[in-house]
Coordinates of C-alpha atoms and ligand atoms in Angstrom, one line a residue:
M1231 CA 34.4 7.7 -12.9
K1232 CA 37.9 6.8 -15.0
S1233 CA 41.0 7.5 -14.2
P1234 CA 43.0 9.9 -16.7
T1235 CA 45.0 8.1 -19.3
L1236 CA 48.9 8.4 -18.5
A1237 CA 48.3 10.7 -21.7
H1238 CA 46.3 13.1 -19.8
Q1239 CA 48.9 12.5 -16.6
H1240 CA 51.3 13.6 -17.9
H1241 CA 49.9 16.6 -18.9
F1242 CA 50.2 16.8 -15.1
L1243 CA 53.4 16.3 -14.7
S1244 CA 56.4 19.4 -16.1
G1245 CA 60.1 20.9 -15.8
G1246 CA 57.6 25.0 -15.9
K1247 CA 55.2 23.9 -18.6
T1248 CA 52.9 21.6 -19.7
I1249 CA 54.2 18.7 -21.5
N1250 CA 52.8 15.0 -23.3
R1251 CA 54.4 12.2 -23.4
F1252 CA 52.4 10.4 -25.5
P1253 CA 50.3 12.5 -28.4
N1254 CA 49.1 9.7 -30.7
L1255 CA 47.1 7.5 -28.7
N1256 CA 43.9 6.4 -30.6
A1257 CA 41.1 8.5 -29.5
R1258 CA 39.9 5.8 -27.2
L1259 CA 42.4 5.8 -25.0
H1260 CA 41.8 9.7 -25.2
S1261 CA 38.6 9.2 -23.8
S1262 CA 38.3 10.3 -19.8
P1263 CA 37.7 13.0 -18.5
F1264 CA 39.3 13.9 -15.2
T1265 CA 37.0 15.1 -12.1
V1266 CA 38.9 15.7 -9.1
R1267 CA 37.6 14.8 -5.7
M1268 CA 39.8 16.3 -3.1
A1269 CA 40.3 14.5 -0.1
Q1270 CA 42.9 16.7 1.7
R1271 CA 41.4 16.7 4.8
D1272 CA 43.3 17.5 8.5
D1273 CA 42.8 13.5 10.2
G1274 CA 43.6 11.9 6.9
P1275 CA 47.7 10.1 7.2
S1276 CA 50.3 11.4 5.6
I1277 CA 51.3 9.8 2.2
A1278 CA 54.6 9.7 -0.2
V1279 CA 54.8 8.3 -3.5
V1280 CA 58.1 7.0 -4.6
G1281 CA 58.1 6.9 -7.8
V1282 CA 55.5 9.3 -8.4
T1283 CA 56.5 10.0 -11.7
G1284 CA 56.2 6.3 -13.6
A1285 CA 53.5 4.4 -15.1
V1286 CA 52.7 3.1 -11.6
G1287 CA 53.1 6.6 -9.9
Q1288 CA 50.8 8.8 -12.2
E1289 CA 48.3 5.7 -11.8
F1290 CA 48.5 6.1 -8.0
L1291 CA 47.3 9.6 -7.7
S1292 CA 44.7 8.3 -10.1
V1293 CA 43.3 6.2 -7.6
L1294 CA 43.6 8.4 -4.7
S1295 CA 42.3 11.0 -6.6
D1296 CA 39.2 8.7 -8.1
R1297 CA 38.7 7.2 -4.3
S1298 CA 38.7 9.9 -2.7
F1299 CA 41.3 8.4 -0.5
P1300 CA 41.6 10.7 2.7
Y1301 CA 45.1 12.4 3.0
K1302 CA 46.7 15.2 5.2
S1303 CA 49.6 15.4 2.9
I1304 CA 51.4 13.5 -0.1
K1305 CA 55.4 13.7 -0.9
M1306 CA 56.2 13.6 -4.3
L1307 CA 59.7 11.5 -4.7
A1308 CA 61.1 10.2 -8.3
S1309 CA 64.6 10.2 -8.9
K1310 CA 67.7 13.3 -9.1
R1311 CA 66.4 14.2 -13.0
S1312 CA 62.6 15.5 -12.0
A1313 CA 63.3 16.6 -8.7
G1314 CA 61.7 21.1 -9.5
K1315 CA 59.7 18.8 -11.9
H1316 CA 55.9 20.6 -10.4
L1317 CA 52.8 18.3 -11.1
T1318 CA 49.0 19.5 -10.2
F1319 CA 47.2 16.7 -8.5
E1320 CA 44.3 18.4 -6.7
D1321 CA 44.3 21.3 -8.3
K1322 CA 47.4 21.8 -5.6
D1323 CA 50.6 22.9 -7.1
Y1324 CA 53.3 19.9 -6.3
V1325 CA 57.3 20.4 -6.5
V1326 CA 58.9 16.7 -7.3
E1327 CA 61.3 16.1 -5.2
E1328 CA 64.3 13.5 -4.4
L1329 CA 64.1 10.4 -2.9
T1330 CA 66.3 10.7 0.2
E1331 CA 66.7 8.7 3.2
E1332 CA 65.2 11.7 4.9
S1333 CA 62.1 11.4 2.7
F1334 CA 59.9 9.6 5.0
H1335 CA 60.1 11.8 8.3
G1336 CA 55.5 12.2 9.8
V1337 CA 55.4 9.7 6.3
D1338 CA 52.6 7.1 7.4
I1339 CA 52.6 5.5 4.1
A1340 CA 54.6 5.0 1.5
L1341 CA 53.4 3.8 -2.0
F1342 CA 56.6 2.7 -3.2
S1343 CA 56.7 1.9 -7.6
A1344 CA 60.6 3.5 -9.0
G1345 CA 61.7 -0.5 -9.4
G1346 CA 63.4 -3.2 -7.1
S1347 CA 66.9 -2.1 -6.4
I1348 CA 65.0 1.4 -5.1
S1349 CA 62.3 -0.6 -3.2
K1350 CA 65.2 -3.0 -1.1
H1351 CA 67.5 0.3 -0.6
F1352 CA 64.5 2.5 0.8
G1353 CA 62.3 0.3 2.0
P1354 CA 63.9 -1.2 4.9
I1355 CA 64.5 2.9 5.9
A1356 CA 61.4 3.7 5.6
V1357 CA 60.1 0.8 7.7
D1358 CA 62.9 2.4 10.6
S1359 CA 61.1 5.8 9.8
G1360 CA 57.6 4.4 11.1
S1361 CA 56.0 4.4 7.2
I1362 CA 53.8 1.0 6.2
V1363 CA 55.3 0.6 2.8
V1364 CA 53.0 -1.1 0.1
D1365 CA 55.7 -2.0 -2.3
N1366 CA 54.5 -2.8 -6.0
S1367 CA 58.1 -4.1 -6.5
S1368 CA 59.7 -7.6 -6.3
A1369 CA 61.9 -7.1 -4.1
F1370 CA 60.2 -8.5 -1.0
R1371 CA 57.4 -10.3 -2.4
M1372 CA 58.8 -14.1 -1.8
V1373 CA 60.3 -12.8 1.0
D1374 CA 58.9 -14.3 4.7
G1375 CA 56.5 -12.7 7.2
V1376 CA 55.6 -9.9 3.9
P1377 CA 52.6 -10.1 3.3
L1378 CA 51.2 -10.7 -0.5
V1379 CA 48.3 -9.5 -0.5
I1380 CA 45.3 -9.5 -3.0
P1381 CA 42.8 -7.5 -1.3
E1382 CA 40.0 -9.2 -2.5
V1383 CA 41.8 -12.6 -1.9
N1384 CA 44.1 -12.9 1.2
P1385 CA 43.5 -9.8 2.9
D1386 CA 43.7 -11.9 6.0
A1387 CA 47.2 -11.9 5.4
M1388 CA 47.6 -8.1 6.3
S1389 CA 45.5 -7.6 9.0
H1390 CA 48.1 -7.8 11.8
I1391 CA 50.0 -4.5 10.2
K1392 CA 47.9 -0.7 11.8
I1393 CA 48.4 2.4 10.8
G1394 CA 49.6 5.2 13.2
T1395 CA 50.9 2.6 15.6
G1396 CA 54.3 4.1 15.0
K1397 CA 55.6 0.8 13.9
G1398 CA 57.0 0.5 10.5
A1399 CA 56.0 -2.6 8.0
L1400 CA 56.2 -3.7 4.5
I1401 CA 53.3 -5.2 2.7
A1402 CA 53.9 -6.2 -1.1
N1403 CA 51.8 -6.5 -4.0
P1404 CA 51.6 -8.8 -6.0
N1405 CA 52.8 -9.5 -9.7
C1406 CA 49.7 -7.6 -11.8
S1407 CA 49.9 -10.8 -14.2
T1408 CA 49.0 -12.9 -10.9
I1409 CA 46.6 -10.0 -9.7
I1410 CA 44.8 -10.7 -12.5
C1411 CA 44.9 -14.3 -13.1
L1412 CA 43.9 -14.7 -9.5
M1413 CA 41.0 -12.1 -9.5
A1414 CA 39.1 -14.3 -11.8
A1415 CA 40.6 -18.3 -10.4
T1416 CA 40.1 -17.7 -7.0
P1417 CA 36.9 -17.0 -7.0
L1418 CA 36.6 -21.1 -8.3
H1419 CA 39.3 -22.3 -6.8
R1420 CA 37.1 -21.5 -3.3
H1421 CA 34.8 -23.3 -5.2
A1422 CA 35.7 -26.6 -6.7
K1423 CA 39.9 -26.1 -5.9
V1424 CA 42.4 -25.7 -8.4
L1425 CA 45.2 -28.5 -8.3
R1426 CA 46.6 -27.1 -11.7
M1427 CA 46.6 -24.3 -13.3
V1428 CA 47.9 -23.5 -17.1
V1429 CA 48.8 -19.4 -17.7
S1430 CA 48.7 -18.5 -21.0
T1431 CA 49.9 -14.0 -20.4
Y1432 CA 49.1 -11.1 -23.6
Q1433 CA 51.3 -8.1 -21.6
A1434 CA 51.6 -4.1 -23.1
A1435 CA 53.5 -2.2 -23.6
S1436 CA 52.5 -0.5 -19.9
G1437 CA 54.0 -3.8 -17.9
A1438 CA 57.1 -2.4 -18.7
G1439 CA 56.9 0.7 -17.4
A1440 CA 55.8 4.5 -19.5
A1441 CA 59.2 4.5 -22.0
A1442 CA 58.2 1.0 -23.6
M1443 CA 54.7 2.8 -24.0
E1444 CA 56.5 6.0 -25.6
E1445 CA 58.3 3.2 -27.2
L1446 CA 55.2 1.8 -29.4
V1447 CA 53.7 4.9 -30.4
L1448 CA 57.8 5.4 -31.9
Q1449 CA 58.2 2.2 -33.2
T1450 CA 54.6 1.9 -35.2
R1451 CA 55.0 5.5 -36.4
E1452 CA 58.1 4.0 -38.1
V1453 CA 57.1 1.3 -39.1
L1454 CA 54.7 2.6 -41.0
E1455 CA 57.1 5.2 -42.5
G1456 CA 58.8 2.5 -43.9
K1457 CA 62.1 3.0 -41.2
E1458 CA 64.1 1.0 -38.7
P1459 CA 62.4 1.2 -35.4
T1460 CA 64.3 2.6 -33.0
C1461 CA 64.6 -0.5 -30.5
N1462 CA 65.8 1.0 -27.3
I1463 CA 63.8 -0.3 -23.7
F1464 CA 63.6 -4.0 -25.6
N1465 CA 66.5 -5.6 -27.7
Q1466 CA 63.7 -6.2 -31.0
Q1467 CA 61.2 -4.6 -32.5
Y1468 CA 57.5 -4.7 -30.7
A1469 CA 55.3 -3.0 -33.0
F1470 CA 53.7 -5.3 -35.3
N1471 CA 55.3 -8.0 -33.6
L1472 CA 54.9 -10.2 -30.3
F1473 CA 57.5 -11.7 -28.2
S1474 CA 58.7 -14.4 -25.3
H1475 CA 58.5 -11.5 -22.2
N1476 CA 61.3 -9.7 -22.0
A1477 CA 62.4 -10.4 -18.0
P1478 CA 65.6 -12.5 -17.4
V1479 CA 65.3 -16.5 -18.5
L1480 CA 66.6 -18.4 -15.7
S1481 CA 68.2 -21.7 -16.1
N1482 CA 65.0 -23.6 -15.9
G1483 CA 63.8 -22.2 -19.0
Y1484 CA 60.9 -20.4 -16.9
N1485 CA 61.5 -16.7 -17.4
E1486 CA 61.2 -14.1 -14.0
E1487 CA 57.5 -13.3 -15.0
E1488 CA 56.9 -16.7 -15.8
M1489 CA 57.8 -18.3 -12.4
K1490 CA 56.2 -15.6 -10.7
L1491 CA 52.8 -16.9 -11.1
V1492 CA 54.0 -19.9 -10.7
K1493 CA 55.5 -18.3 -6.5
E1494 CA 53.2 -16.0 -6.3
T1495 CA 49.6 -17.7 -6.6
R1496 CA 51.5 -20.7 -3.7
K1497 CA 52.3 -17.6 -1.0
I1498 CA 48.6 -16.1 -1.9
W1499 CA 47.1 -19.1 -1.3
N1500 CA 48.5 -20.6 0.6
D1501 CA 48.8 -23.9 -0.7
K1502 CA 52.2 -25.2 -1.3
D1503 CA 51.2 -28.1 -3.9
V1504 CA 49.3 -25.9 -5.9
K1505 CA 51.0 -27.2 -9.5
V1506 CA 51.1 -23.8 -11.4
T1507 CA 53.0 -23.8 -15.4
A1508 CA 52.8 -20.1 -17.2
T1509 CA 54.2 -19.1 -20.7
C1510 CA 54.5 -15.4 -20.3
I1511 CA 54.4 -12.7 -24.5
R1512 CA 54.6 -9.5 -24.4
V1513 CA 52.7 -7.8 -27.2
P1514 CA 51.6 -4.7 -28.8
V1515 CA 49.3 -3.5 -27.1
M1516 CA 49.5 -0.1 -24.9
R1517 CA 47.6 -1.6 -21.4
A1518 CA 45.7 -4.2 -20.4
H1519 CA 47.1 -7.0 -20.2
A1520 CA 45.2 -10.3 -21.6
E1521 CA 45.7 -14.5 -19.7
S1522 CA 44.6 -17.4 -21.2
V1523 CA 44.3 -19.8 -18.0
N1524 CA 43.7 -23.8 -18.0
L1525 CA 42.2 -25.1 -14.8
Q1526 CA 41.8 -28.5 -13.2
F1527 CA 40.1 -28.5 -10.2
E1528 CA 40.3 -31.0 -7.7
T1529 CA 35.7 -31.8 -7.5
P1530 CA 33.5 -31.2 -10.2
L1531 CA 32.5 -27.5 -11.3
D1532 CA 30.5 -26.9 -14.4
E1533 CA 30.6 -24.0 -16.5
D1534 CA 27.8 -23.0 -15.4
T1535 CA 28.1 -22.8 -12.2
A1536 CA 31.6 -20.7 -12.6
R1537 CA 29.1 -18.7 -14.1
E1538 CA 27.4 -18.3 -11.1
I1539 CA 30.0 -18.0 -9.4
L1540 CA 32.5 -15.0 -11.1
K1541 CA 29.1 -13.0 -12.2
K1542 CA 29.1 -12.5 -7.9
A1543 CA 33.0 -12.2 -7.0
P1544 CA 34.1 -8.7 -6.7
G1545 CA 35.9 -6.8 -8.7
V1546 CA 35.2 -9.1 -11.9
V1547 CA 33.0 -8.6 -14.3
I1548 CA 32.1 -11.0 -17.8
I1549 CA 31.8 -10.3 -20.6
D1550 CA 31.0 -14.1 -22.2
D1551 CA 28.7 -13.3 -25.1
R1552 CA 29.0 -16.6 -27.1
S1553 CA 26.3 -15.5 -29.5
G1554 CA 27.8 -11.8 -30.6
N1555 CA 31.9 -13.2 -30.4
R1556 CA 32.5 -10.8 -27.6
F1557 CA 35.5 -11.0 -25.1
P1558 CA 37.3 -9.8 -22.8
T1559 CA 39.9 -7.0 -24.8
P1560 CA 42.4 -4.6 -22.8
L1561 CA 41.3 -1.6 -24.5
E1562 CA 37.6 -2.8 -23.0
V1563 CA 39.2 -3.0 -19.6
S1564 CA 42.2 -0.2 -19.6
N1565 CA 41.7 2.3 -17.5
K1566 CA 39.0 0.3 -15.2
D1567 CA 39.4 -1.3 -11.9
D1568 CA 37.3 -4.6 -12.6
V1569 CA 38.7 -8.1 -14.5
A1570 CA 36.8 -9.0 -17.3
V1571 CA 36.5 -13.1 -17.6
G1572 CA 34.8 -14.5 -20.8
R1573 CA 35.3 -17.8 -23.4
I1574 CA 34.1 -19.7 -19.9
R1575 CA 34.3 -22.9 -20.7
Q1576 CA 34.3 -26.8 -19.7
D1577 CA 37.7 -28.3 -21.4
L1578 CA 37.1 -30.9 -23.1
S1579 CA 40.9 -32.7 -23.1
Q1580 CA 39.2 -33.2 -19.3
D1581 CA 37.2 -35.9 -18.7
G1582 CA 33.7 -34.9 -16.2
N1583 CA 34.0 -31.5 -15.0
Y1584 CA 37.5 -31.6 -13.6
G1585 CA 38.8 -28.4 -16.1
L1586 CA 37.5 -25.3 -17.5
D1587 CA 39.5 -22.5 -19.9
I1588 CA 39.0 -19.5 -19.1
F1589 CA 40.1 -15.3 -21.1
V1590 CA 41.2 -12.9 -18.8
C1591 CA 41.5 -9.3 -19.3
G1592 CA 42.8 -6.3 -16.9
D1593 CA 44.3 -3.0 -17.0
Q1594 CA 47.3 -3.8 -14.8
I1595 CA 48.6 -0.2 -14.3
R1596 CA 45.5 0.2 -12.3
K1597 CA 44.1 -3.4 -10.5
G1598 CA 47.9 -4.7 -11.5
A1599 CA 49.5 -2.3 -9.3
A1600 CA 48.3 1.0 -8.1
L1601 CA 44.7 0.2 -7.3
N1602 CA 46.0 -3.0 -5.3
A1603 CA 48.0 -0.7 -3.3
I1604 CA 45.6 2.0 -2.2
Q1605 CA 43.1 -0.9 -1.6
I1606 CA 46.0 -2.3 0.9
A1607 CA 46.1 1.4 1.9
E1608 CA 42.5 1.6 2.6
M1609 CA 42.0 -1.7 4.7
L1610 CA 44.9 0.3 7.3
L1611 CA 43.0 3.7 7.8
Ligands
LIG1215 N1 54.3 -0.6 -14.9 C1 53.1 -2.0 -14.9 O1 51.9 -2.1 -14.8 C2 53.6 -2.2 -13.0 C3 52.7 -2.9 -12.5 C4 53.0 -3.6 -11.8 C5 54.1 -3.7 -11.3 N2 55.2 -2.7 -11.5 C6 56.8 -2.3 -10.7 O2 56.2 -0.5 -10.6 C7 57.2 -0.3 -10.6 C8 57.6 1.3 -11.7 O3 57.6 0.5 -12.7 P1 56.5 1.9 -13.7 O4 56.3 1.0 -15.0 O5 55.7 2.9 -13.5 O6 57.7 2.2 -14.1 P2 58.4 3.4 -14.7 O7 57.3 4.3 -15.5 O8 59.2 3.4 -15.6 O9 58.9 4.7 -13.8 C9 60.0 4.7 -12.9 C10 59.5 5.3 -11.2 O10 60.4 5.3 -10.6 C11 61.4 5.9 -10.6 N3 62.8 6.3 -9.8 C12 64.1 5.6 -10.8 N4 64.6 5.7 -10.8 C13 65.0 6.1 -9.8 C14 66.0 6.7 -8.0 N5 67.3 6.6 -8.5 N6 65.5 7.3 -7.8 C15 63.9 7.1 -7.5 N7 62.9 7.5 -7.8 C16 63.7 6.1 -9.0 C17 61.2 7.0 -12.0 O11 61.2 9.0 -11.8 P3 62.3 9.7 -13.1 O12 61.2 9.4 -13.6 O13 62.7 10.7 -11.9 O14 63.5 9.1 -13.5 C18 60.0 6.9 -12.4 O15 58.5 7.6 -11.6 C19 58.7 -1.6 -10.8 O16 59.2 -2.0 -10.3 C20 57.8 -2.4 -11.4 O17 57.8 -4.0 -11.9 C21 54.8 -2.2 -12.8

């Protein structure tokens, strides 16, 4: 079943009446039906969703419903600005509450997606209250002892964390580009060991949150009408343009998004020697990231074997039609759980079968954020 789109999701959220913040997204983005599956049950965990009004927060609700995640109760938490707004989830009306230090009493699992500073402050408070925090921000990803988990890749990293012990814990969700890349690269890595990986990303507006999506819609309309585009979220024109990722640039010339790919891959693969380099680009796509990934292996791996390995990989689909020139696109993977891989080919610049090029697309609000976090929560049940 498909999840609601962001446009649909914001219909559920209101300050008394229904609002639609994305009235002009294209027809394809409007096409997903929302089917409700009730999973409220007395023996389920109590959940809190922190940042419930945001792009990822709204997707948390869709994924919880899609996967019939069992829950006893759900607290809908956001900032003071949203407190008091009404939200419908699984046919029940909820009032959004302001996140406070008291929010986590009796909460078994807290799903965080409200930014790094909120996680840094409230994550440890939730843990002290006995909650298991699954955090979508970058706040704790590289902290020693905090598992950084993609369930298909390294589930064992969190095997010591159990629910119902009264003991809180933190689990970090990796960066969205890292998740999408490693969903495809890991099965190949397991077979032939990746020595070096070169990643180039084409990242969607949705990766920067709900307001960035709104700005892309607004700018597109403004440019078509011959007006100056409004630049509030990004400091330059986004519609009909592309630019280096908006994350801060570090003294080594890489931006923070690129360094996340470098560092998180090493932690997830538990391989401090794997060489990773990345160039991250924001493109005017509404939803879902694309990535070109070049791999260099320790042992030979030909493209047919790679295709067979990827065919069997959980959470991966292959779209690789050379004669039809049809390969993965962001539109095709939007609102989908699976990461799509195509352009699977031998890297001509490397001798023998030691190199491969692949092109990967994944919905980074879904597998890159909410779905991955809820798969982590499912492993706690
Ligand atoms: N978008 C993605 O694809 C993606 C992927 C992976 C990870 N993430 C991470 O997930 C987090 C959220 O991203 P997003 O894209 O969902 O952003 P977003 O659409 O801008 O949503 C931000 C959410 O945080 C809440 N918030 C802001 N300040 C708060 C405060 N002081 N107290 C409580 N809640 C507060 C907002 O509530 P109000 O509506 O009340 O302001 C909103 O619910 C970020 O850490 C981001 O890096 C995002």
